[in-house]
Amino acid sequence: MLFRDSAAAVAAECLSGALFFRLTEQFVHVHGHKPGPSEVRSWERSIPVLANALNDAGLGQVEMLLEYGLPLNSKRADAVLAGVHPKTGVPSYVVVELKQWSSAEPDDDDPSLCRVDAYARAVLNPVNQVRGYCEYLISFNGVLAAHPERVSGAAYLHNATEFGVGGLFEAEQNQHGRLFIGARRGEFIDYLRTRLGAGSGAGAADELMSGKIGPSKQLMAVAAQEVREREQFVLLDEQQIAYREVLNAVRRAKRADHKEVVIVTGGPGTGKSVIALSLLGELYRQGVSALHATGSSSFTTTMRKVAGARKREVKELFKYFNSFMTAERNALDVLICDEAHRIRETSANRYTSASNRTGRPQIEELIDAARVPVFLLDEHQVVRPGEMGTVAEIEAAAAKKGIRCQVVPLDSQFRCGGSDAYLRWVVRLLGLEPGGPVIWEPDGKMRLLVADSPREMEAFLDERRARKYSARMSAGYCWKWTKKVLPGQALPTDVVVGDWARPWNVFGDRAVDGAPPAALWATDPAGFGQVGCVYTAQGFEYDWSGVIIGPDLVWRGNRWITDRTASKDPVFKKSTPDADVDRLIRNTYKVLLTRGMIGTVVYSTDAETREKLRELAGAASSLLPV
């Protein structure tokens, strides 16, 4: 929140011009940079309109909470009005979304979207936007979760006429989403009087600000049904043990009023994410507050899609590791940190506000956020400098705080056809475990093939797709990646090997020329045809995996040589030590080589390395029978 005061005080500050200087000053303090001209312009043009409407309604003592930040989220509501209900006298809140639009029309295909001349793409109908803010606040602010009837939402298009925006009224309206226009200002004033009384709103605002942050009981009930009651989440053997250990830790923490850390460690396909989702469902069913978090945009997007496909509000239970910089200590009962090997040194990045740059380690933030922090990780999947998610790091952070920490190992795995032999072959191949590479001995669970060219690999995988298998191609980060593609243009073919060239997967969260956004490359069938990298492949699996080993890892004589100059990965800085680069490149190929459920086809751009791979993969593996 950038500013809070009564409507009468806000109106006076607007009149003097002081409010906008104060908002700008606070914005710089919170976000670490100046607001853009369009944001300042919206304050200058919209906030006085709302303040004047409240004062004209006789509601000058209503509290205006401007630029109100949603909990555990980067979104901000333009204003939350806090007051007392005119009939009952209990706290009452109105979330207001302000728009300067003079004209807008609903999207032809979806009335929840609309078209505005100022924007190239469709935007959310303001009614749906403010409804989403209301529902989110009810889900995550304990004061509102206990009394959802006290919250209302209104979109006020103060420059609009009936002729200009009449089509937007087609969107469904309810208590959490009402639409008002400037041409009928009186209706908006009448509406405010039905929700807010003339008394002071300071107490209601205080109550809202002190509300406990975390998922509501109602949201947990929805999630319990949506997440827990899914047949594919079947836990076996040590998966069940890990699951039970976490639930036991939760019981101990509640009974003795203390904290406890649980680390679940296992290789790819050991079911860590299945355990995470099963825990979420069970914890919600028990009424225990919990959130799921990862450090991967692709992984979180997919988890939201899997678990919240039918219930949009369930998606909000899936957060990122950097969502807890300002979280209240122990506000949650459980925080499930999936893919915890992606934990960073700190949560701060170039977008982090100055006030949030505390320098605290991200591990400490995550431990502090809940009574029982749970970390699920695979240490061999650390692929970026600065990733700190190891058992030793977490144990040390817990010990520093005097918190009990237990480690639960997972041995059985379900990826790579359940082939323990193949996983051992990969880690021995890459020198991630002692003993050196060994020749692959087929075990009937996993197939290993070596291609003579990327074209041969692609043709083989495409034929497998024709037989209804899923397949993807991925590669080491050895080719520059064109990040910006102009509208209407095809993806550039950045990955070039001889006369064969294909694009990297899309960079960003929008589809391009029929190719899915980055987060869905591994799961959307349209992802075939683009080459994925470790950041889009990590955490996912498909039936057949094609892996291009680039010039950053080559076999010379009797050992692997990593060539950091061949890597185009921008995360490697000049200051990154050679030993770290070597380990991270090997871990990258370990991730890529363990995505396939039925088989892996591997190709190296280096001739000597291809010969070594043929030798280690066995004689028959160089043949690609279609």
XYZ file of C-alpha atoms in Angstrom:
626
model
C 0.000 0.000 0.000
C 1.366 3.397 -0.946
C -0.925 5.702 1.023
C -3.763 5.603 3.555
C -6.019 8.369 4.854
C -9.650 9.426 5.038
C -11.477 10.442 1.870
C -11.703 14.028 3.148
C -7.923 14.170 3.746
C -7.159 12.573 0.372
C -9.371 15.118 -1.400
C -7.569 17.967 0.355
C -4.165 16.548 -0.562
C -5.281 16.161 -4.178
C -6.384 19.790 -4.258
C -3.027 21.002 -2.960
C -1.110 18.706 -5.305
C 0.828 17.193 -2.397
C -0.684 13.698 -2.711
C 1.022 12.848 -5.973
C 4.449 13.834 -4.653
C 3.841 11.658 -1.599
C 2.699 8.717 -3.744
C 5.765 9.072 -5.970
C 8.085 9.272 -2.953
C 6.527 6.179 -1.384
C 6.592 4.301 -4.700
C 10.350 4.917 -4.998
C 10.845 3.765 -1.406
C 8.843 0.557 -1.945
C 9.880 -0.356 -5.496
C 13.335 1.186 -5.798
C 12.567 3.181 -8.961
C 10.337 6.023 -10.074
C 6.818 5.283 -11.310
C 6.211 5.602 -15.031
C 4.496 8.697 -16.461
C 1.318 6.721 -17.215
C 1.053 5.575 -13.597
C 1.493 9.099 -12.234
C -1.035 10.368 -14.776
C -3.572 7.753 -13.637
C -3.128 8.887 -10.009
C -3.618 12.512 -10.938
C -6.746 11.829 -12.989
C -8.457 8.979 -11.138
C -7.809 9.320 -7.396
C -9.434 12.797 -7.129
C -12.511 11.443 -8.916
C -12.909 8.646 -6.358
C -12.188 10.916 -3.371
C -14.724 13.492 -4.587
C -17.377 10.806 -5.120
C -16.928 9.627 -1.528
C -17.144 13.145 -0.144
C -20.191 13.961 -2.246
C -21.792 10.803 -0.851
C -21.182 12.085 2.698
C -18.493 9.452 3.252
C -15.531 11.696 4.017
C -14.469 9.544 6.999
C -14.123 6.362 4.930
C -10.474 5.246 4.783
C -8.871 5.076 1.331
C -6.066 2.505 1.018
C -4.379 3.471 -2.256
C -2.364 1.048 -4.396
C -3.189 -1.782 -1.982
C -0.856 -4.744 -2.515
C -2.433 -8.193 -2.617
C -0.834 -10.591 -0.087
C 1.915 -12.926 -1.401
C 1.430 -11.371 -4.835
C 2.833 -8.506 -6.905
C -0.608 -7.248 -7.975
C -2.083 -4.024 -6.557
C -5.695 -2.885 -6.319
C -6.149 0.803 -7.184
C -8.002 1.395 -3.922
C -9.601 -0.459 -1.040
C -12.234 1.579 0.804
C -12.634 0.689 4.491
C -15.631 1.780 6.529
C -18.653 0.570 8.463
C -21.802 -0.841 6.922
C -24.658 1.738 6.998
C -27.165 -0.781 8.427
C -25.215 -3.271 10.523
C -22.289 -1.113 11.656
C -19.791 -3.952 11.046
C -16.642 -3.371 8.989
C -17.317 -3.085 5.264
C -14.847 -2.963 2.379
C -15.096 -1.966 -1.278
C -12.302 -2.824 -3.696
C -12.258 -0.261 -6.525
C -10.607 -0.539 -9.926
C -10.347 2.840 -11.652
C -10.122 3.237 -15.437
C -9.702 6.357 -17.557
C -11.112 4.621 -20.629
C -13.693 6.545 -22.640
C -14.443 3.627 -24.940
C -14.003 -0.159 -24.879
C -15.826 -3.090 -26.388
C -16.053 -6.762 -25.403
C -13.870 -9.250 -27.217
C -15.764 -11.115 -29.921
C -14.889 -14.528 -28.515
C -14.904 -13.886 -24.771
C -16.927 -11.205 -22.894
C -14.564 -11.524 -19.925
C -12.005 -9.785 -22.168
C -12.305 -6.438 -23.873
C -10.641 -4.370 -26.575
C -9.311 -0.880 -25.878
C -7.652 1.281 -28.536
C -4.679 2.023 -26.286
C -3.697 -1.671 -26.070
C -2.576 -3.968 -28.872
C -4.021 -7.063 -27.184
C -7.251 -7.876 -25.410
C -7.314 -6.990 -21.712
C -9.427 -8.261 -18.849
C -12.869 -6.718 -18.450
C -12.566 -4.440 -15.359
C -15.513 -6.264 -13.777
C -13.606 -9.550 -13.945
C -10.431 -7.812 -12.799
C -11.929 -6.372 -9.618
C -13.862 -9.600 -8.946
C -10.550 -11.482 -9.063
C -9.023 -9.062 -6.539
C -11.979 -9.531 -4.156
C -11.861 -13.305 -4.375
C -8.090 -13.347 -3.889
C -8.302 -11.138 -0.786
C -11.025 -13.362 0.660
C -8.817 -16.398 0.014
C -5.682 -14.974 1.641
C -6.654 -12.387 4.281
C -7.987 -14.021 7.446
C -10.238 -11.048 8.333
C -12.029 -11.243 4.994
C -12.011 -15.055 4.846
C -14.061 -15.119 8.066
C -16.560 -12.596 6.680
C -16.583 -12.722 2.857
C -19.940 -10.916 2.785
C -18.173 -7.749 3.983
C -16.264 -7.368 0.713
C -17.605 -5.786 -2.473
C -15.947 -4.838 -5.728
C -16.592 -2.055 -8.214
C -14.981 -0.963 -11.481
C -15.456 2.757 -12.088
C -14.829 3.983 -15.637
C -15.106 7.665 -14.774
C -14.536 9.001 -18.305
C -16.901 6.577 -20.011
C -20.347 7.016 -21.549
C -23.006 4.424 -22.238
C -22.228 4.667 -25.954
C -18.504 4.154 -25.379
C -18.526 1.098 -23.114
C -22.088 -0.248 -23.154
C -20.932 -3.660 -24.372
C -18.882 -4.250 -21.197
C -22.093 -4.649 -19.205
C -22.481 -8.039 -20.911
C -20.019 -9.470 -18.382
C -21.619 -11.196 -15.397
C -21.942 -8.858 -12.418
C -22.268 -9.760 -8.747
C -21.317 -8.405 -5.324
C -17.611 -8.746 -6.092
C -17.801 -7.212 -9.538
C -20.034 -4.247 -10.466
C -19.505 -1.807 -13.346
C -20.120 1.944 -13.117
C -19.465 4.753 -15.619
C -18.886 8.475 -15.307
C -21.980 9.306 -17.326
C -24.059 7.795 -14.511
C -21.984 9.044 -11.583
C -25.046 9.193 -9.350
C -25.414 5.411 -9.514
C -21.864 4.996 -8.263
C -22.486 7.403 -5.357
C -25.704 5.568 -4.453
C -23.820 2.260 -4.569
C -21.127 3.541 -2.201
C -23.815 4.607 0.279
C -25.263 1.067 0.287
C -21.919 -0.404 1.280
C -20.369 2.281 3.495
C -21.715 4.448 6.325
C -20.719 7.946 7.416
C -18.715 6.795 10.454
C -14.943 6.550 10.648
C -13.365 3.703 8.720
C -10.053 3.796 10.617
C -10.890 0.804 12.803
C -12.010 -1.311 9.830
C -8.815 -0.402 7.984
C -6.712 -1.384 11.005
C -8.530 -4.707 11.202
C -7.926 -5.400 7.511
C -4.238 -4.537 7.781
C -3.796 -6.868 10.762
C -5.523 -9.837 9.093
C -3.524 -13.090 9.116
C -2.125 -13.849 5.676
C -2.541 -17.399 4.359
C -4.970 -19.626 2.474
C -8.524 -19.520 3.844
C -10.437 -22.548 5.134
C -12.817 -22.303 2.187
C -9.964 -22.284 -0.306
C -8.330 -25.229 1.450
C -11.593 -27.171 1.235
C -11.778 -26.545 -2.510
C -8.128 -27.505 -2.932
C -8.557 -30.668 -0.865
C -11.162 -31.900 -3.307
C -9.292 -30.661 -6.364
C -5.807 -31.880 -5.422
C -6.271 -34.821 -3.066
C -9.049 -36.641 -4.911
C -7.044 -37.471 -8.010
C -6.375 -41.091 -8.839
C -2.908 -40.554 -10.267
C -1.534 -39.463 -6.896
C -0.757 -42.921 -5.522
C 2.147 -43.103 -3.069
C 4.302 -46.196 -2.720
C 6.878 -47.398 -0.199
C 9.299 -44.621 0.779
C 7.022 -42.055 -0.885
C 4.424 -43.017 1.708
C 7.091 -42.815 4.403
C 8.068 -39.281 3.370
C 4.403 -38.301 3.262
C 3.773 -39.689 6.742
C 6.927 -38.085 8.171
C 5.751 -34.645 7.065
C 2.289 -35.164 8.569
C 3.898 -36.392 11.794
C 6.133 -33.313 11.891
C 3.051 -31.096 11.492
C 1.360 -32.851 14.414
C 4.462 -32.510 16.600
C 4.858 -28.842 15.747
C 1.231 -28.129 16.662
C 1.267 -30.199 19.827
C 4.523 -28.781 21.184
C 4.240 -25.330 19.556
C 7.635 -25.542 17.844
C 9.206 -25.550 14.380
C 10.612 -28.485 12.444
C 12.265 -28.783 9.007
C 11.805 -31.820 6.743
C 14.019 -32.494 3.705
C 12.908 -35.079 1.137
C 15.720 -35.922 -1.254
C 15.668 -38.114 -4.347
C 16.688 -38.321 -7.981
C 14.525 -37.594 -11.016
C 11.256 -39.479 -11.079
C 11.276 -40.511 -7.410
C 7.864 -38.871 -7.007
C 8.786 -35.710 -5.103
C 6.089 -33.608 -6.789
C 3.470 -36.334 -6.329
C 4.293 -36.276 -2.612
C 4.001 -32.481 -2.627
C 0.538 -32.500 -4.205
C -0.676 -35.347 -2.011
C 0.466 -33.428 1.063
C -1.318 -30.286 -0.096
C -4.592 -32.129 -0.531
C -4.361 -33.893 2.829
C -3.290 -30.786 4.729
C -6.155 -28.774 3.284
C -8.576 -31.560 4.167
C -7.340 -31.333 7.770
C -7.708 -27.542 7.764
C -3.944 -26.974 7.983
C -2.741 -23.844 6.177
C -0.145 -24.670 3.523
C 1.289 -23.314 0.290
C 3.328 -24.869 -2.511
C 6.331 -22.966 -3.864
C 9.006 -23.483 -6.500
C 11.733 -21.427 -8.137
C 10.731 -22.372 -11.676
C 8.236 -20.422 -13.789
C 7.683 -23.418 -16.076
C 7.130 -25.801 -13.173
C 4.806 -23.498 -11.225
C 2.750 -22.708 -14.330
C 2.301 -26.405 -15.037
C 1.456 -27.240 -11.418
C -1.201 -24.537 -11.480
C -2.577 -26.030 -14.671
C -2.589 -29.594 -13.302
C -4.000 -28.887 -9.851
C -6.192 -25.903 -10.651
C -7.559 -26.841 -14.053
C -11.167 -26.743 -12.878
C -10.943 -24.289 -9.995
C -9.177 -21.043 -10.829
C -8.747 -20.048 -7.189
C -6.673 -23.182 -6.510
C -3.947 -21.825 -8.792
C -3.205 -19.109 -6.245
C -1.893 -21.721 -3.813
C 1.172 -22.198 -6.009
C 3.801 -19.529 -5.346
C 7.454 -18.802 -6.080
C 10.340 -18.937 -3.625
C 10.713 -15.146 -3.767
C 7.077 -14.615 -2.662
C 8.035 -14.753 1.019
C 10.459 -11.850 1.423
C 7.979 -9.914 3.573
C 5.886 -12.835 4.845
C 4.953 -12.847 8.520
C 7.030 -15.287 10.553
C 5.241 -18.654 10.969
C 2.092 -17.291 9.274
C 1.712 -20.682 7.567
C 1.576 -24.094 9.167
C 3.398 -25.740 6.241
C 5.355 -24.423 3.258
C 6.122 -27.115 0.671
C 9.194 -26.120 -1.342
C 9.221 -28.322 -4.448
C 12.265 -28.433 -6.730
C 14.157 -26.945 -3.768
C 17.474 -27.373 -5.577
C 16.394 -24.146 -7.360
C 16.639 -22.066 -4.152
C 18.740 -18.930 -4.740
C 21.201 -17.131 -2.480
C 18.697 -14.296 -2.033
C 15.200 -13.535 -3.332
C 16.175 -10.102 -4.651
C 16.396 -9.458 -8.375
C 16.447 -6.321 -10.514
C 12.711 -5.828 -9.972
C 12.873 -6.099 -6.183
C 11.941 -2.938 -4.299
C 14.601 -1.239 -2.200
C 12.640 -1.858 0.998
C 12.653 -5.604 0.360
C 16.395 -5.878 -0.316
C 17.194 -7.215 3.121
C 20.093 -9.405 2.072
C 18.557 -12.328 3.950
C 19.291 -15.752 2.446
C 16.290 -17.176 0.616
C 16.598 -20.393 2.629
C 16.046 -18.402 5.835
C 12.977 -16.645 4.379
C 11.429 -19.980 3.488
C 12.222 -21.532 6.871
C 10.797 -18.506 8.692
C 7.533 -18.492 6.693
C 6.064 -21.675 8.222
C 6.125 -23.862 11.308
C 7.030 -26.858 9.151
C 9.002 -25.964 6.008
C 9.337 -28.982 3.699
C 12.089 -29.098 1.051
C 11.946 -31.630 -1.812
C 15.130 -31.669 -3.870
C 17.654 -33.436 -6.096
C 21.155 -32.050 -5.557
C 22.279 -33.211 -9.032
C 19.758 -30.846 -10.629
C 21.483 -27.633 -9.549
C 22.150 -26.054 -12.964
C 22.608 -22.317 -12.294
C 25.232 -20.356 -10.366
C 23.773 -19.126 -7.110
C 21.388 -22.045 -6.623
C 21.775 -23.109 -3.001
C 19.302 -25.950 -2.575
C 21.458 -28.659 -1.044
C 20.863 -30.796 2.036
C 23.935 -29.310 3.713
C 22.825 -25.702 3.143
C 19.325 -26.329 4.490
C 20.600 -28.311 7.481
C 23.052 -25.515 8.292
C 20.321 -22.860 8.086
C 18.073 -24.910 10.373
C 20.905 -25.561 12.858
C 21.699 -21.841 12.954
C 18.142 -21.241 14.149
C 18.161 -24.219 16.532
C 15.460 -26.039 14.567
C 15.215 -29.808 14.344
C 15.808 -31.080 10.794
C 15.208 -34.575 9.433
C 16.138 -35.950 6.003
C 13.976 -38.547 4.227
C 15.673 -40.201 1.203
C 13.727 -41.563 -1.762
C 15.280 -44.484 -3.621
C 12.730 -46.003 -5.981
C 12.105 -43.904 -9.066
C 9.372 -43.804 -11.660
C 11.050 -41.838 -14.419
C 13.087 -43.431 -17.216
C 10.785 -46.458 -17.216
C 11.648 -47.118 -13.589
C 15.152 -48.057 -14.708
C 17.610 -47.608 -11.858
C 20.260 -49.007 -14.189
C 19.768 -46.178 -16.694
C 19.989 -43.488 -14.008
C 23.188 -45.038 -12.697
C 24.538 -45.167 -16.262
C 23.836 -41.420 -16.717
C 25.472 -40.283 -13.473
C 28.486 -42.538 -14.116
C 28.672 -41.289 -17.716
C 28.856 -37.662 -16.600
C 31.222 -38.275 -13.712
C 28.658 -37.217 -11.108
C 29.382 -40.391 -9.163
C 32.745 -42.168 -8.864
C 33.825 -45.133 -10.983
C 33.838 -43.690 -14.486
C 31.533 -44.401 -17.454
C 30.327 -47.938 -18.102
C 28.823 -49.623 -21.150
C 25.027 -49.596 -21.153
C 23.453 -53.010 -20.678
C 19.786 -52.968 -21.792
C 17.465 -53.864 -18.933
C 14.155 -54.045 -20.817
C 12.871 -50.893 -19.107
C 14.664 -48.072 -20.901
C 15.994 -47.731 -24.459
C 19.160 -45.811 -25.296
C 19.963 -44.844 -28.885
C 22.673 -42.739 -30.499
C 21.856 -40.658 -33.583
C 24.251 -39.832 -36.407
C 22.644 -36.429 -36.923
C 19.980 -34.210 -35.389
C 17.890 -34.735 -38.531
C 17.939 -38.500 -37.931
C 17.002 -37.915 -34.277
C 14.097 -35.644 -35.192
C 12.747 -38.045 -37.819
C 12.817 -40.913 -35.342
C 11.053 -38.881 -32.637
C 8.471 -37.600 -35.102
C 7.660 -41.159 -36.103
C 7.191 -42.029 -32.432
C 4.773 -39.114 -32.131
C 2.822 -40.551 -35.064
C 2.369 -43.639 -32.891
C 0.846 -41.443 -30.135
C 3.957 -41.195 -27.976
C 5.038 -37.818 -26.597
C 8.502 -36.600 -27.590
C 10.715 -33.522 -27.258
C 14.174 -32.410 -28.342
C 16.425 -30.477 -25.963
C 20.003 -29.269 -26.066
C 22.782 -27.765 -24.043
C 22.758 -23.957 -24.050
C 25.378 -23.660 -26.822
C 23.535 -21.409 -29.286
C 22.464 -17.821 -28.844
C 18.781 -17.406 -28.153
C 16.780 -14.693 -29.923
C 14.550 -13.434 -27.113
C 12.509 -10.803 -28.966
C 10.326 -11.886 -31.885
C 8.220 -9.227 -33.589
C 4.478 -9.923 -33.967
C 3.738 -11.960 -37.069
C 7.301 -13.268 -37.410
C 8.286 -16.921 -37.156
C 10.629 -18.122 -34.430
C 14.264 -17.707 -35.567
C 16.124 -20.974 -36.148
C 18.877 -20.337 -33.611
C 19.990 -23.941 -33.021
C 22.107 -24.737 -36.066
C 24.000 -28.010 -36.617
C 25.347 -28.310 -40.160
C 22.424 -27.919 -42.564
C 19.849 -28.608 -39.819
C 18.341 -25.703 -37.904
C 15.477 -25.363 -35.448
C 14.268 -22.633 -33.059
C 14.682 -22.635 -29.329
C 11.403 -22.869 -27.455
C 9.523 -19.568 -27.098
C 11.037 -17.106 -24.660
C 8.272 -15.618 -22.522
C 4.688 -16.268 -21.533
C 2.968 -15.785 -24.896
C 2.562 -18.233 -27.762
C 4.412 -17.308 -30.959
C 3.450 -18.511 -34.430
C 1.675 -21.598 -33.067
C 4.469 -22.480 -30.623
C 3.416 -22.576 -26.942
C 4.774 -20.206 -24.277
C 7.964 -21.303 -22.535
C 6.216 -22.639 -19.436
C 4.125 -25.076 -21.519
C 6.799 -26.249 -23.982
C 7.202 -29.614 -22.227
C 3.492 -30.358 -21.889
C 1.825 -28.801 -24.952
C 2.025 -31.106 -28.025
C 2.897 -28.032 -30.111
C 6.243 -27.929 -28.271
C 7.677 -30.489 -30.692
C 9.666 -28.735 -33.404
C 11.358 -26.339 -31.020
C 14.469 -27.237 -29.039
C 14.057 -26.979 -25.279
C 16.758 -26.011 -22.814
C 17.319 -27.169 -19.252
C 15.180 -24.357 -17.831
C 12.064 -25.471 -19.712
C 12.717 -29.231 -19.477
C 13.607 -29.446 -15.783
C 10.868 -31.053 -13.712
C 9.031 -32.582 -16.685
C 8.972 -35.872 -18.538
C 7.822 -37.240 -21.890
C 7.887 -40.688 -23.501
C 10.858 -40.092 -25.798
C 13.639 -37.581 -25.228
C 16.112 -36.383 -27.836
C 19.218 -34.711 -26.394
C 21.794 -32.719 -28.343
C 25.090 -32.500 -26.466
C 26.767 -29.327 -27.649
C 30.426 -28.295 -27.786
C 30.374 -27.264 -24.131
C 30.924 -30.925 -23.147
C 33.270 -33.093 -25.230
C 35.170 -36.349 -24.699
C 38.934 -36.144 -25.118
C 41.211 -39.117 -24.538
C 39.831 -40.682 -21.375
C 37.753 -37.913 -19.814
C 35.164 -35.208 -20.316
C 36.263 -31.657 -21.007
C 33.892 -28.771 -20.367
C 34.428 -25.712 -22.548
C 32.845 -22.696 -20.887
C 33.523 -20.570 -23.965
C 31.100 -22.762 -25.937
C 28.242 -22.035 -23.544
C 25.885 -19.181 -24.392
C 24.066 -19.401 -21.068
C 23.888 -15.824 -19.702
C 23.866 -17.087 -16.099
C 27.569 -17.911 -16.397
C 29.502 -14.744 -15.556
C 33.236 -14.143 -15.814
C 33.296 -14.387 -12.032
C 31.755 -17.894 -12.040
C 34.618 -20.274 -11.137
C 35.617 -22.921 -13.709
C 34.843 -25.702 -11.225
C 31.282 -24.407 -10.798
C 30.781 -24.118 -14.551
C 32.040 -27.686 -15.007
C 29.655 -29.055 -12.347
C 26.657 -27.085 -13.630
C 27.160 -28.106 -17.268
C 27.364 -31.786 -16.247
C 24.238 -31.368 -14.096
C 22.483 -29.761 -17.073
C 23.043 -32.827 -19.236
C 22.021 -35.075 -16.365
C 18.667 -33.274 -16.279
C 18.239 -33.456 -20.061
C 19.220 -37.137 -20.271
C 16.668 -38.151 -17.627
C 13.475 -36.670 -19.110
C 12.465 -39.710 -21.185
C 10.074 -42.348 -19.829
C 10.548 -44.937 -22.576
C 13.754 -43.995 -24.337
C 16.470 -41.427 -24.958
C 18.095 -40.576 -28.280
C 21.376 -38.750 -27.884
C 23.530 -36.868 -30.405
C 26.780 -34.946 -29.938
C 27.932 -32.170 -32.236
C 31.496 -33.435 -31.728
C 32.676 -36.459 -33.765
C 35.020 -37.888 -31.102
C 32.298 -37.584 -28.477
C 29.800 -39.362 -30.753
C 32.201 -42.280 -31.097
C 32.581 -42.499 -27.320
C 28.799 -42.397 -26.873
C 28.372 -45.229 -29.412
C 30.926 -47.268 -27.503
C 29.260 -46.657 -24.127
C 25.704 -47.083 -25.417
C 26.377 -50.506 -26.916
C 26.599 -51.679 -30.506
C 22.884 -51.928 -31.297
C 22.155 -48.446 -29.956
C 23.468 -46.671 -33.068
C 20.661 -48.178 -35.144
C 17.385 -46.281 -35.123
C 14.726 -48.770 -36.271
C 11.526 -46.988 -37.170
